N, CA, C and O atoms as a GROMACS GRO file, in nm:
protein
  504
    1GLN      N    1   1.774  -2.806   7.576
    1GLN     CA    2   1.889  -2.883   7.621
    1GLN      C    3   1.989  -2.900   7.508
    1GLN      O    4   1.954  -2.899   7.390
    2VAL      N    5   2.111  -2.915   7.548
    2VAL     CA    6   2.222  -2.935   7.453
    2VAL      C    7   2.296  -3.062   7.493
    2VAL      O    8   2.325  -3.084   7.611
    3GLN      N    9   2.324  -3.144   7.394
    3GLN     CA   10   2.401  -3.266   7.419
    3GLN      C   11   2.537  -3.253   7.349
    3GLN      O   12   2.546  -3.204   7.237
    4LEU      N   13   2.640  -3.297   7.419
    4LEU     CA   14   2.776  -3.291   7.366
    4LEU      C   15   2.837  -3.431   7.372
    4LEU      O   16   2.828  -3.500   7.474
    5VAL      N   17   2.899  -3.472   7.263
    5VAL     CA   18   2.962  -3.603   7.259
    5VAL      C   19   3.106  -3.588   7.209
    5VAL      O   20   3.130  -3.544   7.096
    6GLU      N   21   3.200  -3.625   7.295
    6GLU     CA   22   3.341  -3.617   7.258
    6GLU      C   23   3.390  -3.750   7.202
    6GLU      O   24   3.335  -3.856   7.231
    7SER      N   25   3.493  -3.742   7.122
    7SER     CA   26   3.560  -3.862   7.070
    7SER      C   27   3.703  -3.824   7.033
    7SER      O   28   3.738  -3.706   7.027
    8GLY      N   29   3.784  -3.926   7.010
    8GLY     CA   30   3.919  -3.902   6.961
    8GLY      C   31   4.029  -3.924   7.062
    8GLY      O   32   4.147  -3.915   7.027
    9GLY      N   33   3.994  -3.951   7.187
    9GLY     CA   34   4.097  -3.977   7.286
    9GLY      C   35   4.168  -4.108   7.260
    9GLY      O   36   4.128  -4.187   7.174
   10GLY      N   37   4.275  -4.131   7.335
   10GLY     CA   38   4.350  -4.254   7.318
   10GLY      C   39   4.483  -4.247   7.389
   10GLY      O   40   4.507  -4.157   7.469
   11SER      N   41   4.568  -4.343   7.359
   11SER     CA   42   4.701  -4.350   7.419
   11SER      C   43   4.806  -4.325   7.312
   11SER      O   44   4.804  -4.388   7.206
   12VAL      N   45   4.897  -4.233   7.341
   12VAL     CA   46   5.005  -4.202   7.248
   12VAL      C   47   5.134  -4.185   7.325
   12VAL      O   48   5.134  -4.168   7.447
   13GLN      N   49   5.243  -4.189   7.253
   13GLN     CA   50   5.372  -4.161   7.314
   13GLN      C   51   5.399  -4.012   7.310
   13GLN      O   52   5.343  -3.939   7.229
   14ALA      N   53   5.485  -3.968   7.399
   14ALA     CA   54   5.524  -3.827   7.402
   14ALA      C   55   5.574  -3.783   7.265
   14ALA      O   56   5.648  -3.854   7.197
   15GLY      N   57   5.530  -3.663   7.226
   15GLY     CA   58   5.562  -3.612   7.095
   15GLY      C   59   5.457  -3.641   6.990
   15GLY      O   60   5.460  -3.584   6.881
   16GLY      N   61   5.364  -3.729   7.022
   16GLY     CA   62   5.260  -3.765   6.928
   16GLY      C   63   5.147  -3.664   6.923
   16GLY      O   64   5.150  -3.561   6.990
   17SER      N   65   5.046  -3.696   6.842
   17SER     CA   66   4.932  -3.606   6.821
   17SER      C   67   4.801  -3.682   6.833
   17SER      O   68   4.793  -3.802   6.808
   18LEU      N   69   4.699  -3.608   6.872
   18LEU     CA   70   4.562  -3.658   6.873
   18LEU      C   71   4.471  -3.542   6.835
   18LEU      O   72   4.504  -3.426   6.857
   19ARG      N   73   4.357  -3.575   6.777
   19ARG     CA   74   4.255  -3.475   6.751
   19ARG      C   75   4.126  -3.517   6.817
   19ARG      O   76   4.070  -3.623   6.787
   20LEU      N   77   4.079  -3.434   6.908
   20LEU     CA   78   3.952  -3.457   6.976
   20LEU      C   79   3.840  -3.387   6.900
   20LEU      O   80   3.859  -3.279   6.843
   21SER      N   81   3.724  -3.450   6.900
   21SER     CA   82   3.606  -3.391   6.837
   21SER      C   83   3.494  -3.381   6.939
   21SER      O   84   3.481  -3.466   7.028
   22CYS      N   85   3.415  -3.278   6.926
   22CYS     CA   86   3.297  -3.259   7.013
   22CYS      C   87   3.180  -3.223   6.922
   22CYS      O   88   3.179  -3.116   6.860
   23VAL      N   89   3.083  -3.312   6.916
   23VAL     CA   90   2.964  -3.289   6.834
   23VAL      C   91   2.851  -3.242   6.923
   23VAL      O   92   2.818  -3.307   7.023
   24ALA      N   93   2.791  -3.130   6.887
   24ALA     CA   94   2.680  -3.073   6.964
   24ALA      C   95   2.548  -3.103   6.894
   24ALA      O   96   2.539  -3.103   6.772
   25SER      N   97   2.446  -3.129   6.976
   25SER     CA   98   2.311  -3.151   6.922
   25SER      C   99   2.210  -3.094   7.019
   25SER      O  100   2.244  -3.059   7.132
   26GLY      N  101   2.085  -3.084   6.974
   26GLY     CA  102   1.981  -3.026   7.058
   26GLY      C  103   1.962  -2.879   7.025
   26GLY      O  104   1.967  -2.840   6.908
   27TYR      N  105   1.942  -2.798   7.128
   27TYR     CA  106   1.914  -2.656   7.110
   27TYR      C  107   2.045  -2.579   7.089
   27TYR      O  108   2.080  -2.493   7.170
   28ILE      N  109   2.116  -2.611   6.982
   28ILE     CA  110   2.251  -2.558   6.963
   28ILE      C  111   2.253  -2.413   6.918
   28ILE      O  112   2.356  -2.347   6.928
   29THR      N  113   2.140  -2.362   6.868
   29THR     CA  114   2.140  -2.221   6.827
   29THR      C  115   2.163  -2.129   6.945
   29THR      O  116   2.200  -2.013   6.928
   30SER      N  117   2.140  -2.180   7.065
   30SER     CA  118   2.162  -2.098   7.184
   30SER      C  119   2.308  -2.091   7.226
   30SER      O  120   2.345  -2.007   7.308
   31ILE      N  121   2.391  -2.176   7.170
   31ILE     CA  122   2.529  -2.189   7.214
   31ILE      C  123   2.620  -2.089   7.144
   31ILE      O  124   2.623  -2.083   7.021
   32LYS      N  125   2.693  -2.011   7.222
   32LYS     CA  126   2.788  -1.915   7.167
   32LYS      C  127   2.931  -1.941   7.214
   32LYS      O  128   3.026  -1.905   7.144
   33SER      N  129   2.947  -2.004   7.329
   33SER     CA  130   3.080  -2.030   7.384
   33SER      C  131   3.100  -2.180   7.395
   33SER      O  132   3.012  -2.253   7.440
   34MET      N  133   3.218  -2.226   7.352
   34MET     CA  134   3.252  -2.367   7.368
   34MET      C  135   3.398  -2.378   7.408
   34MET      O  136   3.482  -2.297   7.369
   35GLY      N  137   3.425  -2.480   7.488
   35GLY     CA  138   3.561  -2.496   7.536
   35GLY      C  139   3.598  -2.640   7.561
   35GLY      O  140   3.511  -2.728   7.571
   36TRP      N  141   3.726  -2.663   7.572
   36TRP     CA  142   3.781  -2.792   7.612
   36TRP      C  143   3.846  -2.778   7.748
   36TRP      O  144   3.918  -2.682   7.775
   37PHE      N  145   3.818  -2.873   7.833
   37PHE     CA  146   3.871  -2.874   7.968
   37PHE      C  147   3.933  -3.011   7.994
   37PHE      O  148   3.905  -3.107   7.922
   38ARG      N  149   4.016  -3.018   8.095
   38ARG     CA  150   4.073  -3.148   8.131
   38ARG      C  151   4.083  -3.159   8.283
   38ARG      O  152   4.090  -3.060   8.355
   39GLN      N  153   4.084  -3.284   8.326
   39GLN     CA  154   4.087  -3.308   8.470
   39GLN      C  155   4.160  -3.438   8.498
   39GLN      O  156   4.142  -3.539   8.429
   40VAL      N  157   4.243  -3.434   8.601
   40VAL     CA  158   4.308  -3.554   8.653
   40VAL      C  159   4.254  -3.577   8.794
   40VAL      O  160   4.212  -3.482   8.860
   41PRO      N  161   4.255  -3.701   8.840
   41PRO     CA  162   4.201  -3.729   8.973
   41PRO      C  163   4.267  -3.644   9.081
   41PRO      O  164   4.389  -3.631   9.087
   42GLY      N  165   4.184  -3.587   9.166
   42GLY     CA  166   4.234  -3.508   9.277
   42GLY      C  167   4.261  -3.363   9.246
   42GLY      O  168   4.300  -3.286   9.334
   43LYS      N  169   4.240  -3.324   9.121
   43LYS     CA  170   4.264  -3.185   9.082
   43LYS      C  171   4.139  -3.125   9.021
   43LYS      O  172   4.050  -3.196   8.974
   44GLU      N  173   4.134  -2.993   9.022
   44GLU     CA  174   4.020  -2.924   8.963
   44GLU      C  175   4.026  -2.933   8.810
   44GLU      O  176   4.131  -2.948   8.749
   45ARG      N  177   3.908  -2.922   8.752
   45ARG     CA  178   3.900  -2.921   8.607
   45ARG      C  179   3.958  -2.788   8.557
   45ARG      O  180   3.922  -2.682   8.606
   46GLU      N  181   4.048  -2.796   8.459
   46GLU     CA  182   4.113  -2.675   8.411
   46GLU      C  183   4.081  -2.650   8.264
   46GLU      O  184   4.063  -2.742   8.185
   47GLY      N  185   4.074  -2.521   8.230
   47GLY     CA  186   4.050  -2.484   8.091
   47GLY      C  187   4.171  -2.509   8.005
   47GLY      O  188   4.284  -2.478   8.044
   48VAL      N  189   4.147  -2.564   7.888
   48VAL     CA  190   4.255  -2.593   7.792
   48VAL      C  191   4.247  -2.495   7.675
   48VAL      O  192   4.346  -2.431   7.640
   49ALA      N  193   4.129  -2.485   7.615
   49ALA     CA  194   4.110  -2.397   7.500
   49ALA      C  195   3.962  -2.365   7.486
   49ALA      O  196   3.877  -2.442   7.529
   50ALA      N  197   3.933  -2.250   7.426
   50ALA     CA  198   3.793  -2.211   7.410
   50ALA      C  199   3.778  -2.118   7.290
   50ALA      O  200   3.875  -2.057   7.244
   51LEU      N  201   3.656  -2.107   7.242
   51LEU     CA  202   3.628  -2.016   7.132
   51LEU      C  203   3.482  -1.975   7.134
   51LEU      O  204   3.400  -2.030   7.207
   52TYR      N  205   3.451  -1.875   7.049
   52TYR     CA  206   3.314  -1.832   7.029
   52TYR      C  207   3.264  -1.890   6.897
   52TYR      O  208   3.334  -1.882   6.795
   53ILE      N  209   3.146  -1.948   6.897
   53ILE     CA  210   3.087  -2.004   6.777
   53ILE      C  211   3.069  -1.893   6.674
   53ILE      O  212   3.006  -1.791   6.701
   54GLY      N  213   3.124  -1.914   6.557
   54GLY     CA  214   3.115  -1.815   6.452
   54GLY      C  215   3.215  -1.702   6.464
   54GLY      O  216   3.223  -1.616   6.376
   55GLY      N  217   3.291  -1.701   6.572
   55GLY     CA  218   3.388  -1.595   6.593
   55GLY      C  219   3.529  -1.636   6.557
   55GLY      O  220   3.553  -1.750   6.517
   56ARG      N  221   3.622  -1.544   6.572
   56ARG     CA  222   3.760  -1.570   6.537
   56ARG      C  223   3.851  -1.583   6.659
   56ARG      O  224   3.961  -1.636   6.649
   57SER      N  225   3.806  -1.535   6.771
   57SER     CA  226   3.890  -1.535   6.890
   57SER      C  227   3.902  -1.675   6.948
   57SER      O  228   3.804  -1.748   6.958
   58THR      N  229   4.024  -1.711   6.986
   58THR     CA  230   4.048  -1.836   7.054
   58THR      C  231   4.129  -1.808   7.179
   58THR      O  232   4.200  -1.708   7.188
   59TYR      N  233   4.118  -1.898   7.275
   59TYR     CA  234   4.180  -1.880   7.405
   59TYR      C  235   4.249  -2.012   7.442
   59TYR      O  236   4.196  -2.120   7.416
   60TYR      N  237   4.367  -2.000   7.502
   60TYR     CA  238   4.444  -2.120   7.537
   60TYR      C  239   4.506  -2.105   7.675
   60TYR      O  240   4.542  -1.995   7.718
   61ALA      N  241   4.518  -2.217   7.742
   61ALA     CA  242   4.598  -2.220   7.864
   61ALA      C  243   4.745  -2.205   7.825
   61ALA      O  244   4.787  -2.251   7.719
   62ASP      N  245   4.822  -2.141   7.909
   62ASP     CA  246   4.964  -2.119   7.879
   62ASP      C  247   5.036  -2.251   7.854
   62ASP      O  248   5.129  -2.257   7.773
   63SER      N  249   4.995  -2.355   7.923
   63SER     CA  250   5.064  -2.483   7.913
   63SER      C  251   5.048  -2.551   7.777
   63SER      O  252   5.122  -2.644   7.745
   64VAL      N  253   4.950  -2.506   7.697
   64VAL     CA  254   4.926  -2.572   7.568
   64VAL      C  255   4.946  -2.480   7.450
   64VAL      O  256   4.936  -2.524   7.335
   65LYS      N  257   4.975  -2.354   7.475
   65LYS     CA  258   4.995  -2.258   7.364
   65LYS      C  259   5.108  -2.306   7.274
   65LYS      O  260   5.214  -2.348   7.320
   66GLY      N  261   5.082  -2.298   7.143
   66GLY     CA  262   5.182  -2.341   7.047
   66GLY      C  263   5.177  -2.490   7.017
   66GLY      O  264   5.240  -2.535   6.921
   67ARG      N  265   5.103  -2.566   7.096
   67ARG     CA  266   5.092  -2.712   7.074
   67ARG      C  267   4.950  -2.754   7.039
   67ARG      O  268   4.931  -2.846   6.959
   68PHE      N  269   4.851  -2.689   7.096
   68PHE     CA  270   4.710  -2.725   7.076
   68PHE      C  271   4.643  -2.618   6.989
   68PHE      O  272   4.681  -2.501   6.990
   69ASN      N  273   4.543  -2.662   6.915
   69ASN     CA  274   4.466  -2.569   6.833
   69ASN      C  275   4.318  -2.606   6.839
   69ASN      O  276   4.280  -2.720   6.813
   70ILE      N  277   4.236  -2.508   6.874
   70ILE     CA  278   4.091  -2.530   6.878
   70ILE      C  279   4.030  -2.471   6.752
   70ILE      O  280   4.068  -2.362   6.709
   71SER      N  281   3.937  -2.544   6.693
   71SER     CA  282   3.873  -2.497   6.571
   71SER      C  283   3.728  -2.543   6.568
   71SER      O  284   3.685  -2.624   6.650
   72GLN      N  285   3.652  -2.491   6.472
   72GLN     CA  286   3.510  -2.524   6.464
   72GLN      C  287   3.470  -2.552   6.320
   72GLN      O  288   3.526  -2.496   6.227
   73ASP      N  289   3.373  -2.639   6.304
   73ASP     CA  290   3.310  -2.664   6.176
   73ASP      C  291   3.160  -2.652   6.200
   73ASP      O  292   3.095  -2.747   6.242
   74ASN      N  293   3.107  -2.534   6.173
   74ASN     CA  294   2.968  -2.508   6.206
   74ASN      C  295   2.871  -2.593   6.124
   74ASN      O  296   2.762  -2.625   6.171
   75ALA      N  297   2.912  -2.631   6.004
   75ALA     CA  298   2.825  -2.716   5.921
   75ALA      C  299   2.805  -2.852   5.985
   75ALA      O  300   2.703  -2.918   5.963
   76LYS      N  301   2.903  -2.895   6.065
   76LYS     CA  302   2.895  -3.025   6.132
   76LYS      C  303   2.865  -3.012   6.280
   76LYS      O  304   2.863  -3.113   6.352
   77ASN      N  305   2.842  -2.889   6.327
   77ASN     CA  306   2.815  -2.867   6.470
   77ASN      C  307   2.924  -2.929   6.556
   77ASN      O  308   2.897  -2.991   6.658
   78THR      N  309   3.048  -2.911   6.513
   78THR     CA  310   3.160  -2.979   6.577
   78THR      C  311   3.271  -2.880   6.610
   78THR      O  312   3.304  -2.791   6.531
   79VAL      N  313   3.328  -2.899   6.727
   79VAL     CA  314   3.448  -2.827   6.769
   79VAL      C  315   3.559  -2.929   6.787
   79VAL      O  316   3.538  -3.036   6.844
   80TYR      N  317   3.676  -2.893   6.739
   80TYR     CA  318   3.791  -2.983   6.744
   80TYR      C  319   3.899  -2.929   6.837
   80TYR      O  320   3.908  -2.809   6.862
   81LEU      N  321   3.979  -3.020   6.887
   81LEU     CA  322   4.101  -2.982   6.960
   81LEU      C  323   4.215  -3.066   6.902
   81LEU      O  324   4.227  -3.185   6.930
   82GLN      N  325   4.297  -3.001   6.822
   82GLN     CA  326   4.415  -3.067   6.767
   82GLN      C  327   4.528  -3.054   6.868
   82GLN      O  328   4.565  -2.943   6.906
   83MET      N  329   4.581  -3.166   6.909
   83MET     CA  330   4.685  -3.166   7.012
   83MET      C  331   4.813  -3.225   6.953
   83MET      O  332   4.817  -3.342   6.915
   84ASN      N  333   4.915  -3.143   6.946
   84ASN     CA  334   5.044  -3.184   6.890
   84ASN      C  335   5.152  -3.181   6.997
   84ASN      O  336   5.137  -3.116   7.101
   85ASN      N  337   5.260  -3.251   6.970
   85ASN     CA  338   5.373  -3.255   7.064
   85ASN      C  339   5.324  -3.284   7.206
   85ASN      O  340   5.359  -3.212   7.301
   86LEU      N  341   5.246  -3.387   7.219
   86LEU     CA  342   5.188  -3.419   7.348
   86LEU      C  343   5.294  -3.458   7.450
   86LEU      O  344   5.396  -3.517   7.416
   87LYS      N  345   5.267  -3.422   7.575
   87LYS     CA  346   5.358  -3.450   7.686
   87LYS      C  347   5.287  -3.536   7.789
   87LYS      O  348   5.164  -3.536   7.796
   88PRO      N  349   5.362  -3.610   7.869
   88PRO     CA  350   5.297  -3.691   7.973
   88PRO      C  351   5.206  -3.610   8.064
   88PRO      O  352   5.105  -3.661   8.112
   89GLU      N  353   5.240  -3.484   8.088
   89GLU     CA  354   5.156  -3.401   8.175
   89GLU      C  355   5.024  -3.361   8.109
   89GLU      O  356   4.938  -3.303   8.176
   90ASP      N  357   5.006  -3.392   7.982
   90ASP     CA  358   4.878  -3.370   7.916
   90ASP      C  359   4.779  -3.483   7.944
   90ASP      O  360   4.662  -3.474   7.908
   91THR      N  361   4.825  -3.588   8.008
   91THR     CA  362   4.738  -3.701   8.041
   91THR      C  363   4.625  -3.655   8.131
   91THR      O  364   4.649  -3.598   8.238
   92ALA      N  365   4.502  -3.681   8.090
   92ALA     CA  366   4.384  -3.637   8.165
   92ALA      C  367   4.259  -3.686   8.094
   92ALA      O  368   4.264  -3.736   7.982
   93MET      N  369   4.147  -3.669   8.162
   93MET     CA  370   4.017  -3.683   8.096
   93MET      C  371   3.984  -3.546   8.036
   93MET      O  372   3.988  -3.444   8.105
   94TYR      N  373   3.951  -3.545   7.908
   94TYR     CA  374   3.921  -3.421   7.838
   94TYR      C  375   3.770  -3.410   7.818
   94TYR      O  376   3.704  -3.504   7.774
   95TYR      N  377   3.718  -3.293   7.850
   95TYR     CA  378   3.575  -3.267   7.840
   95TYR      C  379   3.548  -3.149   7.748
   95TYR      O  380   3.623  -3.052   7.744
   96CYS      N  381   3.440  -3.161   7.675
   96CYS     CA  382   3.388  -3.051   7.594
   96CYS      C  383   3.277  -2.984   7.673
   96CYS      O  384   3.200  -3.051   7.742
   97ALA      N  385   3.268  -2.851   7.663
   97ALA     CA  386   3.165  -2.778   7.735
   97ALA      C  387   3.108  -2.668   7.646
   97ALA      O  388   3.174  -2.620   7.554
   98ALA      N  389   2.984  -2.631   7.675
   98ALA     CA  390   2.916  -2.528   7.597
   98ALA      C  391   2.829  -2.442   7.688
   98ALA      O  392   2.783  -2.486   7.793
   99ASP      N  393   2.807  -2.318   7.643
   99ASP     CA  394   2.724  -2.226   7.720
   99ASP      C  395   2.667  -2.122   7.624
   99ASP      O  396   2.728  -2.093   7.522
  100PRO      N  397   2.550  -2.066   7.657
  100PRO     CA  398   2.491  -1.964   7.569
  100PRO      C  399   2.585  -1.848   7.540
  100PRO      O  400   2.604  -1.810   7.425
  101TYR      N  401   2.645  -1.792   7.646
  101TYR     CA  402   2.744  -1.688   7.623
  101TYR      C  403   2.823  -1.666   7.751
  101TYR      O  404   2.768  -1.657   7.860
  102LEU      N  405   2.954  -1.657   7.733
  102LEU     CA  406   3.040  -1.620   7.843
  102LEU      C  407   3.134  -1.509   7.797
  102LEU      O  408   3.187  -1.516   7.686
  103PRO      N  409   3.156  -1.409   7.879
  103PRO     CA  410   3.250  -1.303   7.840
  103PRO      C  411   3.392  -1.359   7.837
  103PRO      O  412   3.419  -1.463   7.898
  104PRO      N  413   3.483  -1.293   7.769
  104PRO     CA  414   3.621  -1.345   7.759
  104PRO      C  415   3.684  -1.375   7.894
  104PRO      O  416   3.763  -1.470   7.906
  105ILE      N  417   3.652  -1.299   7.996
  105ILE     CA  418   3.713  -1.321   8.125
  105ILE      C  419   3.670  -1.453   8.187
  105ILE      O  420   3.737  -1.504   8.278
  106ALA      N  421   3.559  -1.510   8.140
  106ALA     CA  422   3.505  -1.632   8.201
  106ALA      C  423   3.509  -1.752   8.109
  106ALA      O  424   3.476  -1.863   8.152
  107ILE      N  425   3.547  -1.734   7.985
  107ILE     CA  426   3.532  -1.843   7.888
  107ILE      C  427   3.622  -1.961   7.917
  107ILE      O  428   3.598  -2.070   7.864
  108MET      N  429   3.725  -1.945   7.998
  108MET     CA  430   3.814  -2.056   8.034
  108MET      C  431   3.785  -2.109   8.175
  108MET      O  432   3.864  -2.185   8.230
  109SER      N  433   3.672  -2.068   8.231
  109SER     CA  434   3.638  -2.109   8.367
  109SER      C  435   3.533  -2.220   8.363
  109SER      O  436   3.421  -2.199   8.317
  110ALA      N  437   3.570  -2.338   8.412
  110ALA     CA  438   3.481  -2.454   8.406
  110ALA      C  439   3.350  -2.429   8.480
  110ALA      O  440   3.244  -2.476   8.436
  111ARG      N  441   3.354  -2.357   8.590
  111ARG     CA  442   3.234  -2.339   8.672
  111ARG      C  443   3.128  -2.258   8.601
  111ARG      O  444   3.012  -2.258   8.644
  112GLU      N  445   3.163  -2.189   8.492
  112GLU     CA  446   3.068  -2.103   8.423
  112GLU      C  447   2.985  -2.177   8.318
  112GLU      O  448   2.884  -2.125   8.271
  113TYR      N  449   3.026  -2.298   8.281
  113TYR     CA  450   2.961  -2.369   8.172
  113TYR      C  451   2.842  -2.452   8.221
  113TYR      O  452   2.847  -2.513   8.328
  114ASN      N  453   2.737  -2.454   8.141
  114ASN     CA  454   2.616  -2.527   8.178
  114ASN      C  455   2.608  -2.667   8.118
  114ASN      O  456   2.546  -2.756   8.176
  115TYR      N  457   2.670  -2.688   8.003
  115TYR     CA  458   2.656  -2.815   7.933
  115TYR      C  459   2.792  -2.883   7.920
  115TYR      O  460   2.893  -2.820   7.889
  116TRP      N  461   2.792  -3.014   7.944
  116TRP     CA  462   2.916  -3.090   7.944
  116TRP      C  463   2.898  -3.223   7.871
  116TRP      O  464   2.791  -3.284   7.874
  117GLY      N  465   3.005  -3.267   7.805
  117GLY     CA  466   3.008  -3.401   7.750
  117GLY      C  467   3.052  -3.501   7.855
  117GLY      O  468   3.077  -3.465   7.970
  118GLN      N  469   3.062  -3.627   7.814
  118GLN     CA  470   3.095  -3.733   7.908
  118GLN      C  471   3.246  -3.750   7.926
  118GLN      O  472   3.290  -3.817   8.019
  119GLY      N  473   3.323  -3.690   7.838
  119GLY     CA  474   3.469  -3.694   7.850
  119GLY      C  475   3.532  -3.802   7.764
  119GLY      O  476   3.470  -3.903   7.731
  120THR      N  477   3.657  -3.779   7.728
  120THR     CA  478   3.735  -3.878   7.655
  120THR      C  479   3.877  -3.878   7.713
  120THR      O  480   3.936  -3.772   7.735
  121GLN      N  481   3.929  -3.997   7.737
  121GLN     CA  482   4.058  -4.008   7.805
  121GLN      C  483   4.174  -3.992   7.708
  121GLN      O  484   4.176  -4.050   7.600
  122VAL      N  485   4.271  -3.912   7.750
  122VAL     CA  486   4.396  -3.897   7.676
  122VAL      C  487   4.510  -3.940   7.767
  122VAL      O  488   4.525  -3.889   7.878
  123THR      N  489   4.590  -4.035   7.721
  123THR     CA  490   4.703  -4.084   7.798
  123THR      C  491   4.830  -4.072   7.715
  123THR      O  492   4.838  -4.125   7.604
  124VAL      N  493   4.929  -4.001   7.769
  124VAL     CA  494   5.054  -3.980   7.700
  124VAL      C  495   5.166  -4.046   7.779
  124VAL      O  496   5.188  -4.013   7.896
  125SER      N  497   5.236  -4.138   7.717
  125SER     CA  498   5.344  -4.209   7.785
  125SER      C  499   5.479  -4.153   7.743
  125SER      O  500   5.497  -4.105   7.632
  126SER      N  501   5.572  -4.162   7.836
  126SER     CA  502   5.706  -4.106   7.809
  126SER      C  503   5.796  -4.209   7.742
  126SER      O  504   5.912  -4.179   7.712
   0.00000   0.00000   0.00000
């Protein structure tokens, strides 16, 4: 089993920044794919950013390209999501997810992930 714990959410004004953290524990050697997803009530969970553990490739939703950055610190078993120039439409519950391996075509698909954190709320006011 793998446990994921997110932190770093909060309330900011438009144009502000937040950094989300996701700490993984448990059988983490099995994890190769990790991603950040977000969801608002009444809508499907959507992929925001993803990467491969130990790899260089990163993936982003078009809506966050140039504003968000996903990174990893393997020594701390942590994946980060740096969010800059936040917009009100970024308001959502943000979730961290992990999976043993997903091909690039699936790494941004929420339905493919087996492990999920509890989520952290991000609220951006105009």
